mmCIF file of C-alpha atoms and ligand atoms in Angstrom:
data_model
loop_
_atom_site.group_PDB
_atom_site.id
_atom_site.type_symbol
_atom_site.label_atom_id
_atom_site.label_comp_id
_atom_site.label_asym_id
_atom_site.label_seq_id
_atom_site.Cartn_x
_atom_site.Cartn_y
_atom_site.Cartn_z
ATOM 1 C CA MET A 514 5.848 -2.773 9.558
ATOM 2 C CA LYS A 515 6.507 -0.689 7.298
ATOM 3 C CA ILE A 516 3.390 1.648 5.971
ATOM 4 C CA PHE A 517 2.647 3.005 2.945
ATOM 5 C CA LEU A 518 0.020 4.855 2.041
ATOM 6 C CA ASP A 519 -2.945 4.080 -0.202
ATOM 7 C CA THR A 520 -4.028 7.255 -1.901
ATOM 8 C CA ALA A 521 -2.805 9.639 -4.972
ATOM 9 C CA ASN A 522 -3.426 13.109 -3.626
ATOM 10 C CA ILE A 523 -0.565 15.168 -3.333
ATOM 11 C CA GLU A 524 -1.477 17.275 0.436
ATOM 12 C CA GLU A 525 -2.181 14.125 1.533
ATOM 13 C CA ILE A 526 0.309 12.659 0.873
ATOM 14 C CA LYS A 527 2.960 15.535 2.301
ATOM 15 C CA LYS A 528 1.208 15.224 5.557
ATOM 16 C CA GLY A 529 1.756 11.868 5.784
ATOM 17 C CA VAL A 530 5.739 12.420 4.910
ATOM 18 C CA GLU A 531 5.751 15.313 7.705
ATOM 19 C CA TYR A 532 4.158 12.867 10.257
ATOM 20 C CA GLY A 533 7.383 10.810 9.316
ATOM 21 C CA ILE A 534 5.620 7.213 9.636
ATOM 22 C CA VAL A 535 5.280 7.152 5.571
ATOM 23 C CA ASN A 536 7.319 4.607 4.049
ATOM 24 C CA GLY A 537 6.098 4.485 0.826
ATOM 25 C CA VAL A 538 2.564 5.148 -1.682
ATOM 26 C CA THR A 539 0.509 2.985 -3.467
ATOM 27 C CA THR A 540 -2.183 3.871 -6.413
ATOM 28 C CA ASN A 541 -4.684 2.489 -8.719
ATOM 29 C CA PRO A 542 -6.285 3.726 -11.660
ATOM 30 C CA SER A 543 -9.581 4.690 -9.156
ATOM 31 C CA LEU A 544 -7.312 7.041 -6.978
ATOM 32 C CA ILE A 545 -5.901 8.308 -9.946
ATOM 33 C CA SER A 546 -9.163 9.687 -11.542
ATOM 34 C CA ARG A 547 -10.088 11.641 -8.105
ATOM 35 C CA GLU A 548 -7.008 13.608 -8.352
ATOM 36 C CA ASN A 549 -7.592 16.834 -11.166
ATOM 37 C CA GLN A 550 -3.910 16.428 -12.210
ATOM 38 C CA GLY A 551 -2.607 14.687 -15.743
ATOM 39 C CA PHE A 552 -1.882 10.895 -14.352
ATOM 40 C CA LEU A 553 2.367 11.476 -15.403
ATOM 41 C CA PRO A 554 3.270 14.647 -13.342
ATOM 42 C CA LEU A 555 0.845 13.254 -10.688
ATOM 43 C CA ILE A 556 3.127 10.771 -10.638
ATOM 44 C CA LYS A 557 6.363 12.649 -10.602
ATOM 45 C CA GLU A 558 5.542 15.017 -7.800
ATOM 46 C CA ILE A 559 4.190 12.013 -5.403
ATOM 47 C CA THR A 560 7.863 10.466 -6.382
ATOM 48 C CA SER A 561 9.944 13.839 -5.401
ATOM 49 C CA ILE A 562 7.729 13.623 -1.905
ATOM 50 C CA VAL A 563 7.990 10.019 -0.853
ATOM 51 C CA PRO A 564 10.954 8.537 0.039
ATOM 52 C CA GLY A 565 10.428 5.043 -0.984
ATOM 53 C CA PRO A 566 8.065 2.781 -2.867
ATOM 54 C CA VAL A 567 5.554 3.977 -4.871
ATOM 55 C CA SER A 568 3.436 1.741 -7.035
ATOM 56 C CA VAL A 569 1.756 2.592 -10.286
ATOM 57 C CA GLU A 570 -0.781 0.724 -12.057
ATOM 58 C CA VAL A 571 -0.367 -0.599 -15.182
ATOM 59 C CA THR A 572 -3.478 -0.536 -17.530
ATOM 60 C CA ALA A 573 -3.326 -2.608 -20.426
ATOM 61 C CA LYS A 574 -4.158 -6.158 -21.379
ATOM 62 C CA ASN A 575 -1.606 -7.687 -23.150
ATOM 63 C CA PHE A 576 1.750 -8.462 -22.478
ATOM 64 C CA GLU A 577 3.460 -6.246 -24.926
ATOM 65 C CA GLU A 578 1.329 -2.898 -23.784
ATOM 66 C CA MET A 579 1.880 -3.415 -20.932
ATOM 67 C CA ILE A 580 5.678 -3.999 -20.819
ATOM 68 C CA GLU A 581 5.714 -0.751 -22.967
ATOM 69 C CA GLN A 582 3.747 1.031 -19.526
ATOM 70 C CA ALA A 583 5.969 -0.463 -17.034
ATOM 71 C CA LYS A 584 9.291 1.010 -19.333
ATOM 72 C CA THR A 585 8.046 4.656 -19.326
ATOM 73 C CA TYR A 586 6.744 4.712 -15.329
ATOM 74 C CA ALA A 587 9.988 3.165 -14.047
ATOM 75 C CA LYS A 588 11.716 5.924 -16.607
ATOM 76 C CA ILE A 589 9.949 8.758 -13.892
ATOM 77 C CA SER A 590 11.764 7.346 -11.182
ATOM 78 C CA GLU A 591 13.974 5.046 -9.417
ATOM 79 C CA ASN A 592 11.369 4.599 -6.521
ATOM 80 C CA VAL A 593 8.617 3.597 -8.723
ATOM 81 C CA VAL A 594 6.954 0.254 -8.653
ATOM 82 C CA ILE A 595 5.181 -1.533 -11.406
ATOM 83 C CA LYS A 596 1.960 -2.702 -10.492
ATOM 84 C CA VAL A 597 0.483 -5.486 -12.582
ATOM 85 C CA PRO A 598 -3.004 -7.579 -11.904
ATOM 86 C CA ILE A 599 -2.736 -11.323 -11.363
ATOM 87 C CA ASN A 600 -3.311 -12.840 -14.622
ATOM 88 C CA MET A 601 -1.534 -15.489 -16.982
ATOM 89 C CA GLU A 602 -0.303 -11.801 -18.534
ATOM 90 C CA GLY A 603 0.497 -10.876 -15.658
ATOM 91 C CA LEU A 604 2.650 -13.111 -14.874
ATOM 92 C CA LYS A 605 4.960 -13.005 -17.410
ATOM 93 C CA VAL A 606 4.789 -9.670 -17.265
ATOM 94 C CA ILE A 607 6.172 -9.971 -13.326
ATOM 95 C CA LYS A 608 9.053 -12.295 -15.087
ATOM 96 C CA LYS A 609 10.168 -9.799 -17.635
ATOM 97 C CA LEU A 610 10.117 -6.635 -15.279
ATOM 98 C CA SER A 611 12.363 -9.088 -12.840
ATOM 99 C CA ASP A 612 14.904 -9.578 -15.704
ATOM 100 C CA LEU A 613 14.732 -6.121 -16.074
ATOM 101 C CA ASN A 614 15.457 -5.218 -12.609
ATOM 102 C CA ILE A 615 12.029 -3.550 -12.375
ATOM 103 C CA LYS A 616 10.327 -3.935 -9.191
ATOM 104 C CA THR A 617 6.843 -5.149 -9.156
ATOM 105 C CA ASN A 618 3.715 -5.029 -7.233
ATOM 106 C CA THR A 619 0.959 -8.102 -7.942
ATOM 107 C CA THR A 620 -2.585 -6.171 -7.470
ATOM 108 C CA LEU A 621 -5.746 -8.119 -6.911
ATOM 109 C CA ILE A 622 -4.893 -10.835 -4.901
ATOM 110 C CA PHE A 623 -7.428 -12.733 -3.612
ATOM 111 C CA SER A 624 -6.274 -16.414 -2.756
ATOM 112 C CA SER A 625 -2.526 -17.742 -1.447
ATOM 113 C CA SER A 626 -2.508 -19.926 -4.973
ATOM 114 C CA GLN A 627 -2.133 -16.090 -6.764
ATOM 115 C CA ALA A 628 0.521 -14.602 -3.839
ATOM 116 C CA LEU A 629 2.588 -18.142 -4.112
ATOM 117 C CA LEU A 630 2.318 -17.760 -8.352
ATOM 118 C CA ALA A 631 3.311 -14.090 -8.465
ATOM 119 C CA ALA A 632 6.226 -14.504 -5.729
ATOM 120 C CA LYS A 633 7.525 -17.350 -7.923
ATOM 121 C CA ALA A 634 7.292 -14.762 -11.251
ATOM 122 C CA GLY A 635 9.632 -12.835 -9.272
ATOM 123 C CA ALA A 636 7.323 -10.153 -7.750
ATOM 124 C CA SER A 637 8.790 -8.085 -5.162
ATOM 125 C CA TYR A 638 5.496 -7.306 -3.151
ATOM 126 C CA VAL A 639 1.856 -9.420 -3.132
ATOM 127 C CA SER A 640 -0.964 -7.182 -2.304
ATOM 128 C CA PRO A 641 -4.000 -9.152 -0.554
ATOM 129 C CA PHE A 642 -7.297 -7.091 -0.873
ATOM 130 C CA VAL A 643 -8.429 -7.661 2.781
ATOM 131 C CA GLY A 644 -11.770 -5.098 2.324
ATOM 132 C CA ARG A 645 -12.567 -6.272 -0.621
ATOM 133 C CA ILE A 646 -13.018 -10.028 0.527
ATOM 134 C CA ASP A 647 -14.468 -8.847 3.729
ATOM 135 C CA ASP A 648 -17.392 -7.544 1.334
ATOM 136 C CA ILE A 649 -18.672 -10.909 0.595
ATOM 137 C CA SER A 650 -18.397 -12.405 3.476
ATOM 138 C CA GLY A 651 -14.669 -13.557 3.490
ATOM 139 C CA ASP A 652 -11.660 -13.937 5.698
ATOM 140 C CA GLY A 653 -9.403 -10.980 4.119
ATOM 141 C CA MET A 654 -6.648 -11.188 7.287
ATOM 142 C CA GLY A 655 -7.130 -14.591 7.148
ATOM 143 C CA LEU A 656 -5.852 -15.294 3.582
ATOM 144 C CA VAL A 657 -2.744 -12.369 4.802
ATOM 145 C CA GLN A 658 -1.874 -15.549 7.771
ATOM 146 C CA GLU A 659 -2.127 -18.312 5.091
ATOM 147 C CA ILE A 660 0.227 -16.244 2.398
ATOM 148 C CA ILE A 661 2.837 -15.277 5.506
ATOM 149 C CA GLN A 662 2.446 -19.136 6.188
ATOM 150 C CA ILE A 663 3.622 -19.838 2.798
ATOM 151 C CA PHE A 664 6.250 -17.363 2.391
ATOM 152 C CA ASP A 665 7.735 -18.470 6.072
ATOM 153 C CA ASN A 666 7.504 -22.367 4.383
ATOM 154 C CA TYR A 667 9.748 -21.388 1.416
ATOM 155 C CA SER A 668 11.647 -18.242 2.612
ATOM 156 C CA ILE A 669 9.917 -16.480 -0.264
ATOM 157 C CA GLU A 670 11.472 -13.011 -0.421
ATOM 158 C CA THR A 671 8.499 -11.460 -1.746
ATOM 159 C CA GLU A 672 6.956 -8.772 0.724
ATOM 160 C CA ILE A 673 3.128 -9.037 1.708
ATOM 161 C CA ILE A 674 1.230 -5.616 1.380
ATOM 162 C CA VAL A 675 -2.099 -5.656 3.346
ATOM 163 C CA ALA A 676 -4.511 -3.621 1.310
ATOM 164 C CA SER A 677 -7.874 -2.689 0.956
ATOM 165 C CA VAL A 678 -7.247 -2.131 4.531
ATOM 166 C CA ARG A 679 -10.679 0.048 5.819
ATOM 167 C CA HIS A 680 -10.786 0.344 9.910
ATOM 168 C CA PRO A 681 -7.649 -0.143 12.111
ATOM 169 C CA LEU A 682 -8.273 -3.471 13.241
ATOM 170 C CA HIS A 683 -7.028 -4.285 9.429
ATOM 171 C CA PHE A 684 -3.904 -2.414 10.395
ATOM 172 C CA VAL A 685 -3.228 -3.961 13.876
ATOM 173 C CA GLN A 686 -3.779 -7.797 12.672
ATOM 174 C CA SER A 687 -1.596 -7.719 9.964
ATOM 175 C CA ALA A 688 1.116 -6.057 12.454
ATOM 176 C CA LEU A 689 0.388 -9.472 14.756
ATOM 177 C CA MET A 690 0.926 -11.549 11.751
ATOM 178 C CA GLY A 691 4.246 -9.410 11.061
ATOM 179 C CA ALA A 692 2.950 -8.771 7.344
ATOM 180 C CA ASP A 693 5.847 -6.716 6.005
ATOM 181 C CA ILE A 694 3.392 -3.811 4.892
ATOM 182 C CA ALA A 695 -0.064 -1.879 5.126
ATOM 183 C CA THR A 696 -1.458 0.572 2.582
ATOM 184 C CA VAL A 697 -4.082 2.286 3.954
ATOM 185 C CA PRO A 698 -6.345 5.314 3.121
ATOM 186 C CA PHE A 699 -5.501 8.876 5.384
ATOM 187 C CA SER A 700 -8.391 8.229 7.022
ATOM 188 C CA THR A 701 -7.057 5.052 8.487
ATOM 189 C CA LEU A 702 -4.231 6.406 9.800
ATOM 190 C CA SER A 703 -5.888 9.804 10.986
ATOM 191 C CA LYS A 704 -7.751 6.247 12.976
ATOM 192 C CA LEU A 705 -4.912 4.690 13.811
ATOM 193 C CA LEU A 706 -3.812 7.473 16.232
ATOM 194 C CA ASN A 707 -7.319 8.465 18.293
ATOM 195 C CA HIS A 708 -7.899 7.010 21.241
ATOM 196 C CA PRO A 709 -10.755 9.145 23.893
ATOM 197 C CA LEU A 710 -8.729 8.827 27.056
ATOM 198 C CA THR A 711 -6.208 10.500 26.148
ATOM 199 C CA ASP A 712 -8.029 13.728 24.773
ATOM 200 C CA ILE A 713 -9.783 13.350 28.067
ATOM 201 C CA GLY A 714 -6.286 13.031 30.051
ATOM 202 C CA MET A 715 -4.949 15.887 28.031
ATOM 203 C CA GLU A 716 -8.092 18.262 28.769
ATOM 204 C CA LYS A 717 -7.304 16.920 32.741
ATOM 205 C CA PHE A 718 -3.578 17.689 32.688
ATOM 206 C CA LEU A 719 -4.374 21.140 30.942
ATOM 207 C CA LYS A 720 -6.836 22.183 33.558
ATOM 208 C CA ASP A 721 -5.355 21.229 36.204
ATOM 209 C CA TRP A 722 -2.270 22.938 34.856
ATOM 210 C CA GLU A 723 -4.323 26.116 35.299
ATOM 211 C CA LYS A 724 -4.205 25.808 38.922
ATOM 212 C CA VAL A 725 -0.648 25.890 39.237
ATOM 213 C CA GLU A 726 1.151 29.043 40.767
ATOM 214 C CA LYS A 727 3.763 30.279 37.947
HETATM 215 C C1 E4P B 1186 -3.762 -1.195 -2.727
HETATM 216 O O1 E4P B 1186 -2.878 -1.340 -3.718
HETATM 217 C C2 E4P B 1186 -4.998 -0.906 -3.524
HETATM 218 O O2 E4P B 1186 -4.778 0.123 -4.930
HETATM 219 C C3 E4P B 1186 -5.752 -0.416 -2.323
HETATM 220 O O3 E4P B 1186 -5.781 -1.064 -1.381
HETATM 221 C C4 E4P B 1186 -8.126 -0.831 -2.969
HETATM 222 O O4 E4P B 1186 -8.107 -0.800 -1.934
HETATM 223 P P1 E4P B 1186 -10.217 -0.806 -2.059
HETATM 224 O O5 E4P B 1186 -10.784 -1.748 -2.056
HETATM 225 O O6 E4P B 1186 -10.929 0.314 -0.520
HETATM 226 O O7 E4P B 1186 -10.542 0.513 -3.734
#
């Protein structure tokens, strides 16, 4: 499973890339708004650090304006992927960008029918938001399982990015189900590594090492 970082924070992205486990980055307007930097220079900097896809979301509502934004963002770097919301205009945008060989990540996916339509329109990625579904007492990971099954049934190549990941269990379940990618906030990435028995074990080894004649 590939790991994307769900952040627009340069320091977090640099650290994640240094760890050697980050394959890409997803941003959204809310994440961008937390950074005190101009939007386009920030995206340019992110694409120069990350060795893989960087999702950048269009914010216009109609087809023409979304295409215009997408073309501008796609020019920033080869690894820019255009994030498009799932709705009627969004489907048209996905089709057009796919014809132009510009990669798309369909965002705000909350049902498997939305994922299937996005894939049929030519989306490179679909992003089911599991945490937000769990927030309203739904089954976010159940949705991921459904999309995996449907894509397998028809050998659909669109990749599934498990998004709105809130905790390590979402990550582990994504891997068990065979999701292509999980996009995780930096705080969750750190939690994936922690284990109290590792810390206790390390402390004991170092204490015992002090007793050894050197
Ligand atoms: C991913 O592409 C989304 O930007 C993100 O995962 C949304 O997460 P949230 O529901 O925690 O805002």
